[in-house]
Short mmCIF file of C-alpha atoms in Angstrom, two decimals:
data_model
loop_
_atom_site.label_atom_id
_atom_site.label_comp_id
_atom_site.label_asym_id
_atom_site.label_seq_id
_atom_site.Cartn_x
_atom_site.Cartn_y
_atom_site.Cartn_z
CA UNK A 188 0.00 0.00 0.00
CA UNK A 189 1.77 3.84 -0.87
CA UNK A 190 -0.50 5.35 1.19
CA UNK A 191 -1.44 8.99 1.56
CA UNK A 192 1.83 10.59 0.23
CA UNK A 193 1.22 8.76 -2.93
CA UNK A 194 -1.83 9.66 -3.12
CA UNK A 195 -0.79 13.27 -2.93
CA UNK A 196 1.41 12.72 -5.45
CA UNK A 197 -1.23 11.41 -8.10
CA UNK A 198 -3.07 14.92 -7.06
CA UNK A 199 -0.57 16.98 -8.02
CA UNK A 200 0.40 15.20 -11.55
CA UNK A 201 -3.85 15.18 -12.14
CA UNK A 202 -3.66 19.04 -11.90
CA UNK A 203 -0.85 19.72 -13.43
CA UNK A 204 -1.65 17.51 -16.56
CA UNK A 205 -5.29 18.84 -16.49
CA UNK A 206 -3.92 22.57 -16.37
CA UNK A 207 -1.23 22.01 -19.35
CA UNK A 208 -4.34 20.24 -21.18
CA UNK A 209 -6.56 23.29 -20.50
CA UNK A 210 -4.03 25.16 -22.35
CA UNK A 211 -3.60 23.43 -25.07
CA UNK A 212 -7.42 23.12 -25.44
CA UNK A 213 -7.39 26.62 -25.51
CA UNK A 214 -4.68 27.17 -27.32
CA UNK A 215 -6.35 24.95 -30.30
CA UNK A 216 -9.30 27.70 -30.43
CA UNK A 217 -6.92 31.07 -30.56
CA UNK A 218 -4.22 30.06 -32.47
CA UNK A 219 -5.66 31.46 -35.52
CA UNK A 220 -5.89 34.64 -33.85
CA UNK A 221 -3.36 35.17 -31.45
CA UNK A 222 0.39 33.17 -30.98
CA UNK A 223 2.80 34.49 -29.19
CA UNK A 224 5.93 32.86 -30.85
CA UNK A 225 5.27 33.75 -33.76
CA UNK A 226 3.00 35.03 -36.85
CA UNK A 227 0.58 32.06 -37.37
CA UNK A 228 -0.82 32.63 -40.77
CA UNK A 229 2.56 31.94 -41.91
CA UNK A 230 3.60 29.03 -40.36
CA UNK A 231 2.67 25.38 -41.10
CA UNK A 232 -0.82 23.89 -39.91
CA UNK A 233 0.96 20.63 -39.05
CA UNK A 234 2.43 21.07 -35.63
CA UNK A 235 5.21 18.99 -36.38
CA UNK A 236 6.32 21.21 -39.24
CA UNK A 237 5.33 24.48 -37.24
CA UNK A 238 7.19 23.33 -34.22
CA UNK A 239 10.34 23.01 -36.70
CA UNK A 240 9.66 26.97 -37.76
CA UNK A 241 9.54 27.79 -34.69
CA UNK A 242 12.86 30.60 -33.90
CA UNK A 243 15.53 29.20 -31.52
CA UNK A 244 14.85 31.74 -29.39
CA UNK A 245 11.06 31.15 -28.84
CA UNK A 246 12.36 27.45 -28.32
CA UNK A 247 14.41 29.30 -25.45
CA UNK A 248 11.49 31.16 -23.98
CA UNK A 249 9.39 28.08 -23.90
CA UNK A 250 11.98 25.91 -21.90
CA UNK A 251 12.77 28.46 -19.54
CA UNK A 252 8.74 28.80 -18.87
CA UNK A 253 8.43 25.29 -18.43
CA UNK A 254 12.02 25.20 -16.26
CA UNK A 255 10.37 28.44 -13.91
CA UNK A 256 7.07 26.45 -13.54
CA UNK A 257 8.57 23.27 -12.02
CA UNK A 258 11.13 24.95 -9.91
CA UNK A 259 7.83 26.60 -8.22
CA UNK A 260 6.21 23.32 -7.95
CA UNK A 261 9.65 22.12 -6.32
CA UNK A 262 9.69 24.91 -4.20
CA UNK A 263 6.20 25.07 -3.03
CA UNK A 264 6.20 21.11 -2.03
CA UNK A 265 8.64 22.99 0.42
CA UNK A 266 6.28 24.57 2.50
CA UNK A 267 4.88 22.91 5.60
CA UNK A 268 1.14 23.53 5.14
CA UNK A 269 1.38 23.02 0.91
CA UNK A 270 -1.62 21.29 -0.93
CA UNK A 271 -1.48 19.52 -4.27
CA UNK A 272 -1.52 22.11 -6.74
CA UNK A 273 -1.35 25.47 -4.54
CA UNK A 274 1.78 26.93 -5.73
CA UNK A 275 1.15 30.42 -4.41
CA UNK A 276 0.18 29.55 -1.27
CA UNK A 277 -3.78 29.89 -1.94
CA UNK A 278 -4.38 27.28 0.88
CA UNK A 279 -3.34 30.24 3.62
CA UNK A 280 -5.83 32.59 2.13
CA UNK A 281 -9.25 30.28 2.16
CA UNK A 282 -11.00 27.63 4.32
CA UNK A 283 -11.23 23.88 2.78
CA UNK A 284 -13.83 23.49 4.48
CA UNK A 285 -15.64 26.61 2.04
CA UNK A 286 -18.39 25.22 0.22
CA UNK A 287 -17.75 27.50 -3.08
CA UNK A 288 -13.84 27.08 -2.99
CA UNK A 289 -14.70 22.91 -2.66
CA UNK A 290 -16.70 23.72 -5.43
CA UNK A 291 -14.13 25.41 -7.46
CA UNK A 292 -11.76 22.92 -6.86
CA UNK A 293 -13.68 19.88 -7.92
CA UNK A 294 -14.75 21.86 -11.56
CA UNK A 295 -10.97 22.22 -12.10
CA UNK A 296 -10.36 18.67 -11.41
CA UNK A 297 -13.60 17.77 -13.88
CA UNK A 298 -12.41 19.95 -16.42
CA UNK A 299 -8.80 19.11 -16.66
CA UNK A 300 -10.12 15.65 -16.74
CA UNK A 301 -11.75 16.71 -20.23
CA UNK A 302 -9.40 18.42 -21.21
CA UNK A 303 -6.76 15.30 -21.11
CA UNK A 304 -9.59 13.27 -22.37
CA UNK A 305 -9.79 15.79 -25.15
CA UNK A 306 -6.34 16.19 -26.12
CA UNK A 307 -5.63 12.60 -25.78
CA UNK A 308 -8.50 11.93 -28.58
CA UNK A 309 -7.22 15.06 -30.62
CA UNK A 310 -3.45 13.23 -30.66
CA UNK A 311 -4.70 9.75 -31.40
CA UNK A 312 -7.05 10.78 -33.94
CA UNK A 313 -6.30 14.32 -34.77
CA UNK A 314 -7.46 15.08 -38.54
CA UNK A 315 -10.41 12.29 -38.04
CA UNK A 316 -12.09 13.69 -35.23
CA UNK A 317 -12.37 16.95 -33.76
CA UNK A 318 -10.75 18.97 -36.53
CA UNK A 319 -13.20 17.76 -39.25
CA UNK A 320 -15.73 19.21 -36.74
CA UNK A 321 -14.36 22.29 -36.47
CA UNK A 322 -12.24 22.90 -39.36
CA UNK A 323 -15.41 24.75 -40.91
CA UNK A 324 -16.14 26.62 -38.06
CA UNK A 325 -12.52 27.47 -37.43
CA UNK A 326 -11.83 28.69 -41.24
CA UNK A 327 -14.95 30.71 -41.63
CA UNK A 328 -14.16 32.48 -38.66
CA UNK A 329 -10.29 32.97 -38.89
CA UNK A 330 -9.84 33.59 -42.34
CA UNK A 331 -11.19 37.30 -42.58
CA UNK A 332 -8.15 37.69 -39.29
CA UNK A 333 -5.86 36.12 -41.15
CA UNK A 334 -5.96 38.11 -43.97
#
């Protein structure tokens, strides 16, 4: 048995996945619009090739995001009172007992859960799922931004 440490553990990957999956679920919807790397109308559609044009230096940027992120994480575990997830110290400010910040906590959970779900079906499948459903959608309203 791991026990309750373990358990913790499991937490914190859960909301970290679900957050990065929120993102990129996100990301999926505004990336016709907005990109902060770079101009996206003139970049590839397939994310391998467009992760190939992207500059060394947004390559840089992205890394030392990702680097910043988990030394928080590492550094928040530090703290005596620290909860899965909390890494600005939230869990000083409210009561866990609160029914609306309960609430909160358990919609994050759900939705990261779809999100993963989501992503995870937009990987495996990719061009035979989601985007045939939204490719229309997504053109119709992009291409007058785009141009």
């Amino acid at each position: 048995k791991k026990g309750d440490a373990a358990l913790v553990g499991y937490r914190e990957a859960e909301l970290k996945h679900g957050r990065m999956a929120m993102m990129a679920a996100l990301g999926y919807f505004v990336q016709c619009v907005y990109h902060p790397l770079y101009k996206g109308a003139s970049m590839s559609n397939n994310p391998f090739e467009a992760a190939s044009q992207v500059p060394a230096l947004g390559w840089v940027q992205i890394v030392a995001f990702a680097s910043f992120m988990e030394l928080m994480g590492i550094l928040a575990k530090k703290r005596p009172e620290y909860m899965p997830g909390d890494l600005i110290g939230s869990s000083e400010w409210v009561d866990n007992s609160d029914e609306g910040w309960l609430d909160y906590q358990n919609k994050e959970l759900n939705n990261g859960r779809l999100a993963m779900l989501g992503e995870t079906n937009g990987s495996l499948c990719g061009p035979c799922s989601l985007t045939l459903i939204l490719k229309p959608l997504l053109d119709t309203r992009c291409a007058p931004l785009l141009t």
